[in-house]
Amino acid sequence: MAQAQRITPRAQDFSAWYNDVIMQAELADYSPVRGCMVIRPNGYGIWELMQRALDDMFKATGHRNAYFPLFIPQSFLAKEAEHVEGFAKEVALVTHTRLKATGKAGAGAVVVDPASALEEPLVVRPTSETIIYAMLAKWIQSYRDLPILMNQWCNIVRWELRTRLFLRTTEFLWQEGHTAHATEAEAEAEARRMLGVYRTFQEEWMAMPVLTGVKTDGEKFAGALRTYAIEALMQDNKAIQGGTSHNLGQNFSKAFDVKYQTAAGGLEHVWNTSWGVSTRLIGGLIMTHSDDNGLVAPPKLAPVQVAIVPIWKTDDERGQVSGVGSQVRTDLEKAGLRVELDLRDTMKPGAKYFEWEALGVPVRLEIGPRDLASGQVILARRTGGKGPAPLQGVTDSVTKALDEIQASLFAAARERREQNSIRGATKAQFLEFIKGSGGFVYGGFCGDPACEAEIKQQTNATIRVLPDPEFRSKEAPKTCMWCGAPSIAEAVWAQAY
Amino acid sequence: MAQAQRITPRAQDFSAWYNDVIMQAELADYSPVRGCMVIRPNGYGIWELMQRALDDMFKATGHRNAYFPLFIPQSFLAKEAEHVEGFAKEVALVTHTRLKATGKAGAGAVVVDPASALEEPLVVRPTSETIIYAMLAKWIQSYRDLPILMNQWCNIVRWELRTRLFLRTTEFLWQEGHTAHATEAEAEAEARRMLGVYRTFQEEWMAMPVLTGVKTDGEKFAGALRTYAIEALMQDNKAIQGGTSHNLGQNFSKAFDVKYQTAAGGLEHVWNTSWGVSTRLIGGLIMTHSDDNGLVAPPKLAPVQVAIVPIWKTDDERGQVSGVGSQVRTDLEKAGLRVELDLRDTMKPGAKYFEWEALGVPVRLEIGPRDLASGQVILARRTGGKGPAPLQGVTDSVTKALDEIQASLFAAARERREQNSIRGATKAQFLEFIKGSGGFVYGGFCGDPACEAEIKQQTNATIRVLPDPEFRSKEAPKTCMWCGAPSIAEAVWAQAY
């Protein structure tokens, strides 16, 4: 880890704080390529745990992984009209395939060889509907081939102008599920099911409370019939979209002519869904839990769950505490925990504590000679609180602490969200709230895109979702929060990342 | 699975057989993008098992995963002279970032927007040395930061003119390890260690016997000091390079100015290694074990290890055999095996057998009413042989069969390789062998690149490796197999994929 640096306090500059947390914990770094980040091992370790948990859930719901090409012919993207309009302005285009020597040395030694121009430029995938549905057209003949339940883990490129580590980068990693069904009802159930999987993951693994619901037409995916989304509120009271699940209807199956023979012998277009979450979730995790001392990782997704820091002055003591530390590590690892034993000679214990805190490690065990004499160790929680735990049975104490930390992070984040949400807002209350501390505003919506656009233009707040029943206010709003016309649905507004 | 089709026999057309095996088992498919393949779930399942096994080994040897950008500035590639020369003619180049509407509908609706040209074109990574070592220059200050032991799993693009499914595709998936060390000796040991990891994986998991050794200068990686490689012999007696491990020396650290402060206070360039294996290994697996009935998957890498096929005529029988089948599946899964229970009503048992064979499933259990009456099931091995196994303790029988199949596949492949290798060859023997059935030829090599080039030009055979001691012939050759000059090392020649 690099030399310890002060982390800008959240209250002073949330954006600087966010970057400091990432740099201090060595989660990621800026690369020499515009808008592209490097995910360093500490950050990638979180992504690997996220992948494992999500992948298990995808497989438990019958999905299988596959891999489709990085490149999409330009003409494919154009086949679905809304889709190409949504992505045309932010695509990386491969146009040539050779470099040629200039005769100079070093950095200027090569230039693009104009003789290597492709007949048809290729788009680096901004999402894979078009290439996948072109393949489905080849694979699907009959109702017996349905449903097709697939997923792929891959990199995605969208040429974003303003980028932020994890939250918005030109290249990012994600998974994209793609399914094909015989009926509209099955596709709708699938889109809903995967939204539920995302909710379970984000609540139970990330300890991040979420709202689910449907996007308005203005905010839906380019080419979708309906987009369902999952939204969380960060500590600066801005929302983050943590994932989307699209019912694509027959839009793509018609564009790519994906048909199947029905049991009755007819020929129908299939019904599709697609759904995805990305490395952006790591940004959400950071902004949900971390504090002015650095990263706070929820135990289930912490690459290191327990840091053992032996304390010694003499060589004899070193032998004793490191022996016990080593035994404790073995016991904890046997219980399935991810553990580091910190025996570095070059740092004092205080500096080690500081470092493991910045890295977000949920539990730290301090093992000193005096504690050992009393048959105990000191158990410190990243979320606060520190006290003795008997050496005998320390695995149980640690497991219990990790469970409690996981639960308390979720509870604290939910409480914070509720404290920063207002319901049944009038236009005046909405304006005061959004321009003040910010948060989620629940209120009536008339359904008019013009009204939605005006709100966005004046306040930079957007409708995050029309929430699902379990998140709605007890009393349905009667009028639009903004224009006063009759409300067609309750909406949740916020400024968002 | 698609309608069963006949697989071209190997003896008739090995290349057609290879494609038929892949298509019949639905491992992969051609995509509409030139040279890019789609890895279908059956093929990707093998890759996932390969990844899990390799990743565990990489982590056990202290490596951590990270992720670096897909794009590399053109000028970076140019910094190491040999490197750019090696890759300049096969790179995908991103030159623009927007499409613009033409006013037409459908496929021709957009064209590249010339106003979106990048100042510096970006290369889609053909390998990541340059971008990674540019980052290492930022991260490494002192000897305390060393060694850096990293790996990434990602996609790679090399604009190949002649492509074949899995073996050579424009885009492929791989892992690339990248390490930085304080001394030349440590880098050398690392390059060797990872070659050993590849050998363990390919022998123990893929059941693919390999030779290891060093490449000649003419065959080494563009920018490496030394390239170690691992080579296997396919059923058509052509060799496949199953992985490489490079000692990069200080070539890249000098090009990217990656220096560290030594303990003594001096400033030195670091010593690097890089090493990789790719989805090409799936091609090697297919061509090592499969037969005229389709894929043969070694049990450790078979996505489905056991297919249970109940047999019934009446509904009563169906209830009985499917109940037992379900119980057997549960027992096998408890033992950690990957199992499918085939209860499809639409196919006869014989058709199911045929299908599970083509998919390469190592063990099939047939459960019929008569067998059950005798307290047994029929256990059929994909590699041949079929007989009763007691229902009581069937898990043990299956586990034993899988272990035996894994071992016998390796033994058979090794025997085949040895039968198709000749040692101490003269020029005449070499020519007869290579132009005949082909295989590995061991013989003396003078070390002259001109001699090596002449052999390649006349026979299309290349030196696969100068083999490591354990693979060398008992008697060291005294003269060059080709030119008769004194031999500097024994070499292994073959025609290769």
Tab-separated table of C-alpha atoms in Angstrom, chain A residues 109-299:
chain	number	residue	atom	x	y	z
A	109	ALA	CA	7.407	4.606	-35.231
A	110	VAL	CA	4.001	3.602	-36.611
A	111	VAL	CA	0.851	5.075	-38.102
A	112	VAL	CA	-2.452	3.569	-39.226
A	113	ASP	CA	-2.016	1.884	-42.608
A	114	PRO	CA	-4.767	3.402	-44.800
A	115	ALA	CA	-4.598	0.350	-47.060
A	116	SER	CA	-6.006	-1.744	-44.207
A	117	ALA	CA	-9.440	-0.058	-44.073
A	118	LEU	CA	-12.314	-2.433	-43.318
A	119	GLU	CA	-15.162	-2.637	-45.780
A	120	GLU	CA	-17.643	-2.268	-42.958
A	121	PRO	CA	-16.537	-0.586	-39.718
A	122	LEU	CA	-17.032	-2.576	-36.520
A	123	VAL	CA	-18.560	-1.211	-33.344
A	124	VAL	CA	-16.948	-2.244	-30.050
A	125	ARG	CA	-20.001	-3.595	-28.203
A	126	PRO	CA	-21.871	-0.978	-26.136
A	127	THR	CA	-24.247	-3.885	-25.275
A	128	SER	CA	-24.810	-7.124	-27.170
A	129	GLU	CA	-28.477	-7.408	-28.097
A	130	THR	CA	-27.831	-7.109	-31.833
A	131	ILE	CA	-25.059	-9.693	-32.174
A	132	ILE	CA	-26.783	-12.126	-29.807
A	133	TYR	CA	-30.173	-11.930	-31.474
A	134	ALA	CA	-28.542	-12.430	-34.866
A	135	MET	CA	-27.217	-15.749	-33.484
A	136	LEU	CA	-30.531	-16.693	-31.880
A	137	ALA	CA	-32.116	-16.433	-35.326
A	138	LYS	CA	-29.771	-19.246	-36.376
A	139	TRP	CA	-30.282	-21.437	-33.302
A	140	ILE	CA	-34.005	-21.205	-32.633
A	141	GLN	CA	-36.324	-23.245	-34.800
A	142	SER	CA	-39.082	-24.604	-32.626
A	143	TYR	CA	-40.877	-24.030	-29.342
A	144	ARG	CA	-38.807	-26.977	-28.057
A	145	ASP	CA	-35.711	-24.749	-28.265
A	146	LEU	CA	-37.280	-22.262	-25.849
A	147	PRO	CA	-36.701	-20.749	-23.413
A	148	ILE	CA	-33.079	-19.769	-24.096
A	149	LEU	CA	-31.558	-18.541	-20.843
A	150	MET	CA	-28.042	-17.146	-21.313
A	151	ASN	CA	-25.634	-14.766	-19.674
A	152	GLN	CA	-22.220	-13.415	-20.506
A	153	TRP	CA	-19.535	-11.725	-18.398
A	154	CYS	CA	-17.574	-9.283	-20.547
A	155	ASN	CA	-16.225	-5.810	-21.160
A	156	ILE	CA	-18.314	-3.029	-22.666
A	157	VAL	CA	-17.312	0.278	-24.273
A	158	ARG	CA	-19.378	3.466	-24.339
A	159	TRP	CA	-17.556	6.636	-25.324
A	160	GLU	CA	-18.544	8.749	-22.322
A	161	LEU	CA	-17.439	12.358	-22.172
A	162	ARG	CA	-17.413	12.750	-18.399
A	163	THR	CA	-16.061	9.770	-16.526
A	164	ARG	CA	-15.643	8.837	-12.846
A	165	LEU	CA	-13.866	5.802	-11.407
A	166	PHE	CA	-16.245	2.794	-11.339
A	167	LEU	CA	-19.366	4.955	-11.815
A	168	ARG	CA	-18.925	5.943	-15.438
A	169	THR	CA	-15.959	4.798	-17.477
A	170	THR	CA	-15.418	4.395	-21.211
A	171	GLU	CA	-14.765	0.702	-20.699
A	172	PHE	CA	-16.423	-1.247	-17.917
A	173	LEU	CA	-17.030	-4.851	-16.945
A	174	TRP	CA	-20.502	-6.269	-16.620
A	175	GLN	CA	-22.749	-9.236	-17.104
A	176	GLU	CA	-25.569	-9.186	-19.600
A	177	GLY	CA	-28.321	-11.772	-19.475
A	178	HIS	CA	-30.205	-12.464	-22.680
A	179	THR	CA	-33.243	-14.688	-22.887
A	180	ALA	CA	-35.799	-15.753	-25.476
A	181	HIS	CA	-39.288	-16.994	-24.658
A	182	ALA	CA	-42.361	-18.321	-26.399
A	183	THR	CA	-44.777	-15.885	-24.790
A	184	GLU	CA	-44.960	-12.300	-23.622
A	185	ALA	CA	-45.970	-13.465	-20.149
A	186	GLU	CA	-42.873	-15.635	-19.793
A	187	ALA	CA	-40.601	-12.783	-20.855
A	188	GLU	CA	-42.287	-10.456	-18.403
A	189	ALA	CA	-41.896	-13.014	-15.579
A	190	GLU	CA	-38.206	-13.429	-16.464
A	191	ALA	CA	-37.502	-9.679	-16.480
A	192	ARG	CA	-39.187	-9.484	-13.080
A	193	ARG	CA	-37.371	-12.556	-11.713
A	194	MET	CA	-33.940	-11.152	-12.537
A	195	LEU	CA	-34.816	-7.789	-11.016
A	196	GLY	CA	-35.581	-9.816	-7.895
A	197	VAL	CA	-32.204	-11.558	-8.091
A	198	TYR	CA	-30.506	-8.162	-8.274
A	199	ARG	CA	-32.481	-6.971	-5.272
A	200	THR	CA	-31.501	-10.037	-3.228
A	201	PHE	CA	-27.852	-9.575	-4.171
A	202	GLN	CA	-27.725	-5.873	-3.455
A	203	GLU	CA	-29.554	-6.142	-0.145
A	204	GLU	CA	-28.064	-9.360	1.207
A	205	TRP	CA	-24.525	-9.177	-0.176
A	206	MET	CA	-23.850	-5.489	-0.681
A	207	ALA	CA	-25.968	-4.502	2.360
A	208	MET	CA	-27.349	-1.785	0.095
A	209	PRO	CA	-31.060	-1.038	0.476
A	210	VAL	CA	-32.833	-0.570	-2.855
A	211	LEU	CA	-36.052	0.511	-4.490
A	212	THR	CA	-37.359	-1.399	-7.465
A	213	GLY	CA	-39.804	-0.314	-10.086
A	214	VAL	CA	-40.328	0.553	-13.718
A	215	LYS	CA	-38.654	3.352	-15.661
A	216	THR	CA	-40.681	5.972	-17.496
A	217	ASP	CA	-40.521	5.869	-21.307
A	218	GLY	CA	-38.058	8.740	-21.251
A	219	GLU	CA	-35.596	6.775	-19.110
A	220	LYS	CA	-35.998	3.275	-20.548
A	221	PHE	CA	-33.360	1.312	-22.491
A	222	ALA	CA	-33.089	2.122	-26.190
A	223	GLY	CA	-35.120	-0.637	-27.794
A	224	ALA	CA	-36.965	-1.971	-24.751
A	225	LEU	CA	-40.680	-2.333	-24.257
A	226	ARG	CA	-40.263	-1.747	-20.517
A	227	THR	CA	-37.193	-1.247	-18.325
A	228	TYR	CA	-37.235	-2.270	-14.695
A	229	ALA	CA	-34.582	-0.755	-12.481
A	230	ILE	CA	-33.099	-0.967	-9.043
A	231	GLU	CA	-32.064	2.249	-7.310
A	232	ALA	CA	-30.093	3.062	-4.178
A	233	LEU	CA	-29.364	6.322	-2.354
A	234	MET	CA	-25.743	7.259	-1.704
A	235	GLN	CA	-24.421	9.158	1.304
A	236	ASP	CA	-24.496	12.441	-0.635
A	237	ASN	CA	-28.190	11.807	-1.307
A	238	LYS	CA	-27.703	11.200	-4.988
A	239	ALA	CA	-29.210	8.058	-6.469
A	240	ILE	CA	-27.400	5.330	-8.311
A	241	GLN	CA	-29.015	2.934	-10.744
A	242	GLY	CA	-27.714	-0.427	-9.580
A	243	GLY	CA	-29.006	-2.511	-12.467
A	244	THR	CA	-31.693	-2.800	-15.101
A	245	SER	CA	-33.854	-5.612	-16.422
A	246	HIS	CA	-35.562	-5.081	-19.761
A	247	ASN	CA	-38.622	-6.663	-21.251
A	248	LEU	CA	-37.637	-6.208	-24.905
A	249	GLY	CA	-40.928	-7.464	-26.257
A	250	GLN	CA	-40.517	-8.454	-29.906
A	251	ASN	CA	-38.553	-5.363	-30.932
A	252	PHE	CA	-35.277	-7.184	-31.507
A	253	SER	CA	-36.779	-10.478	-32.647
A	254	LYS	CA	-38.563	-8.564	-35.399
A	255	ALA	CA	-35.435	-6.600	-36.340
A	256	PHE	CA	-33.370	-9.823	-36.493
A	257	ASP	CA	-36.147	-12.134	-37.614
A	258	VAL	CA	-35.939	-14.541	-34.678
A	259	LYS	CA	-38.913	-16.842	-35.180
A	260	TYR	CA	-40.019	-20.183	-33.782
A	261	GLN	CA	-42.517	-22.781	-34.819
A	262	THR	CA	-45.278	-23.068	-32.243
A	263	ALA	CA	-46.658	-26.403	-30.983
A	264	ALA	CA	-49.675	-25.747	-33.208
A	265	GLY	CA	-47.425	-25.352	-36.244
A	266	GLY	CA	-47.573	-21.569	-36.612
A	267	LEU	CA	-44.580	-19.228	-36.857
A	268	GLU	CA	-44.078	-16.521	-34.196
A	269	HIS	CA	-41.399	-14.046	-33.192
A	270	VAL	CA	-39.811	-14.819	-29.824
A	271	TRP	CA	-40.079	-12.541	-26.793
A	272	ASN	CA	-36.784	-11.325	-25.315
A	273	THR	CA	-35.372	-9.937	-22.117
A	274	SER	CA	-31.958	-8.575	-21.235
A	275	TRP	CA	-30.571	-7.529	-17.873
A	276	GLY	CA	-27.267	-6.334	-16.498
A	277	VAL	CA	-25.198	-5.061	-13.627
A	278	SER	CA	-21.655	-3.736	-13.877
A	279	THR	CA	-18.495	-2.716	-12.018
A	280	ARG	CA	-20.438	0.473	-11.254
A	281	LEU	CA	-21.818	-1.511	-8.301
A	282	ILE	CA	-18.386	-1.189	-6.686
A	283	GLY	CA	-18.898	2.589	-6.757
A	284	GLY	CA	-22.292	2.081	-5.106
A	285	LEU	CA	-20.780	-0.128	-2.428
A	286	ILE	CA	-18.123	2.494	-1.646
A	287	MET	CA	-20.563	5.402	-1.458
A	288	THR	CA	-23.064	3.461	0.650
A	289	HIS	CA	-20.835	2.359	3.517
A	290	SER	CA	-17.432	4.038	3.573
A	291	ASP	CA	-16.399	6.772	5.984
A	292	ASP	CA	-13.713	9.406	6.476
A	293	ASN	CA	-11.194	6.709	7.400
A	294	GLY	CA	-11.603	4.975	4.067
A	295	LEU	CA	-13.368	1.983	2.611
A	296	VAL	CA	-15.940	0.005	4.585
A	297	ALA	CA	-16.573	-3.335	2.881
A	298	PRO	CA	-19.608	-5.422	3.818
A	299	PRO	CA	-18.255	-8.722	5.201
